[in-house]
Amino acid sequence: MEHPIPFGIARAGATLLSVRAYNQRILLLNLLRHQPVSRIRLARLCGLSTTAVTNMVAGLLARGVVREAGTDLVAARPGAGRPPQALQLVPDSRLVLGIHIGVRRARLALCDVNAQPLAGCEAPLVAHESAGQSLARIAAAASGLIEQEGQAGIGGRLLGVGVGASGLTDVETGINVFAPNLGWRNVALRDILREQLRLPVTVDNNVRCMALAESLYGAGRNVRSLAYVYGRMAVGAGLVVDGELYRGAGFGAGEIGHWTMVPRGGKRCRCGNHGCLETLISEPVLVERARQIDPYVVEQSEQPLQAVLAAARRGHAGLRAMLAEQAFYLGIALANLVNVVNPHLILLGGLLYEAFDLLQRDVETAMRRHAFGGLGAKVTLLPATFGEQAGEIGAAALALDHFFFRQPAV
Ligand SMILES: [Zn+2]
C-alpha cells in the first residue's frame, strides 16, 4: 500500500512548485514568529540563502503581503553599522472566514493573517434539524458577514473559509463522517458550503483547529509538540507533533474522551462503551452530578455550569469535592496522554478553560504522579490562549494554514 506524504518536498522528485511552496511556507511561518525580522536573519532562521529569501520577499512585497517596517534590532551587531531593515506581515493584506460548528450554535469570524477577528456573528443550531437546514443557516450568516464587511472592500483579499466541524471529519474528502452530538452522518460539509458561498473551503475537526491555532498563534508558538484538550458537550484532544497537526490514519487521533477510565460499573457513554472519560467530565455530566449534590445551585440559574463553578469558588465543600474527583480523573487521562505523546505543553479549553483555576492543582498532581518516570513534571499545563473565541479562531487558523501559509501565490 502506498502512503502519500502530505508535503511534496518529502517525496523524491518534488516539483519546483512544491519546493517553492515549501520554502515560502517556512519563510512566512518564520516571519510570523519572529517579526519584525530582517532578510539576513530570516535566511538564517529558514536555512535558506539570502538570495533565495530576497527573491521570495520581493514577490511578497509586490503582492502586498509583507512590508518593510523599522529595523531589526536583534540582527544588529555593535560596530557593524546601521541595523538591517526589518520586515513584517501586513495583517489585513489577506482575510479568511473561520466557522466553528458547535453543538448549540455555529460561531463565525472574519480574521486577518494574524488570526485576529475583525468581525463575527453566530448562527443557532436547532436540535433534530437536518444538516442541510443547519448549513443553509450557517451559509446565510457567513454571506451576511462577508457582505457587511464587503462595504469596506474585502473582495480580493478573502482567501477562503475554514470550518471546524464537530466529530469525525475526513480532511481529504471534506466529509463530516460522524457528529454524534448533532446527529449528522456523512455530511459533505466542504462541498455544500463551497457551493453556497462560492469560496474555497477547507474542513477539519474543531478541536484539532483549536490546537492548530495555539501552535501558530498562541501559547504553542515556540513548542514542537502540544496537546489541546477540550471539554464541553464532548471531550477530545487536538495533537500537534513536531510542529504539524497529527490526524492519524482515519482522522481520529486525539479521541481521548473515549478513553476507558472506569471499565467496570462506569456510566454508559453515547459511544456505546462504559466508563469513558467523557462520562466523568463533560458539561452535562458535571451539571447533573452537581444537581445531585445541591439542586438549588443548579436550578437557580439559566447558566448552571457557571453557577456551579461560582459556588465552588465561594467554597461550597460538596461541589469542590466533586470537582476534585473530576480533576483527578482528568489528571489520570493526561498522564496517559503524556505517556503516549510526551508533549511539551498541554492546553485546557472549553469548560476546562472556564474551570481552570478550580481544576489545575488536582489535575497537575494526578498527572505528575501517574505519568511514567517523571515525564509529567516536564509538561506545562496552561489554560487555552483564545478562551471563548477558540472555536472561530481555530477555524480561521485552519483556513490560514491551508490558503495562506501553504499557497505559493497567496
Ligand atoms: Zn465513549
PDB file of C-alpha atoms and ligand atoms in Angstrom, residues 257-259 269-274 276-279, ligand 1:
ATOM      1  CA  GLY A 257     -12.962  11.424  25.519  1.00  0.00           C
ATOM      2  CA  HIS A 258     -13.493   7.722  24.862  1.00  0.00           C
ATOM      3  CA  TRP A 259     -10.572   6.532  26.898  1.00  0.00           C
ATOM      4  CA  CYS A 269     -21.272   6.522  27.116  1.00  0.00           C
ATOM      5  CA  ARG A 270     -23.021   7.682  23.937  1.00  0.00           C
ATOM      6  CA  CYS A 271     -20.335   5.750  22.037  1.00  0.00           C
ATOM      7  CA  GLY A 272     -21.753   2.505  23.444  1.00  0.00           C
ATOM      8  CA  ASN A 273     -18.912   1.722  25.856  1.00  0.00           C
ATOM      9  CA  HIS A 274     -18.899   2.179  29.612  1.00  0.00           C
ATOM     10  CA  CYS A 276     -15.293   6.689  29.114  1.00  0.00           C
ATOM     11  CA  LEU A 277     -13.548   9.903  30.260  1.00  0.00           C
ATOM     12  CA  GLU A 278     -16.470  11.810  28.723  1.00  0.00           C
ATOM     13  CA  THR A 279     -18.884  10.183  31.201  1.00  0.00           C
TER      14      THR A 279
HETATM   15 ZN    ZN B   1     -17.297   6.813  24.923  1.00  0.00          ZN
END
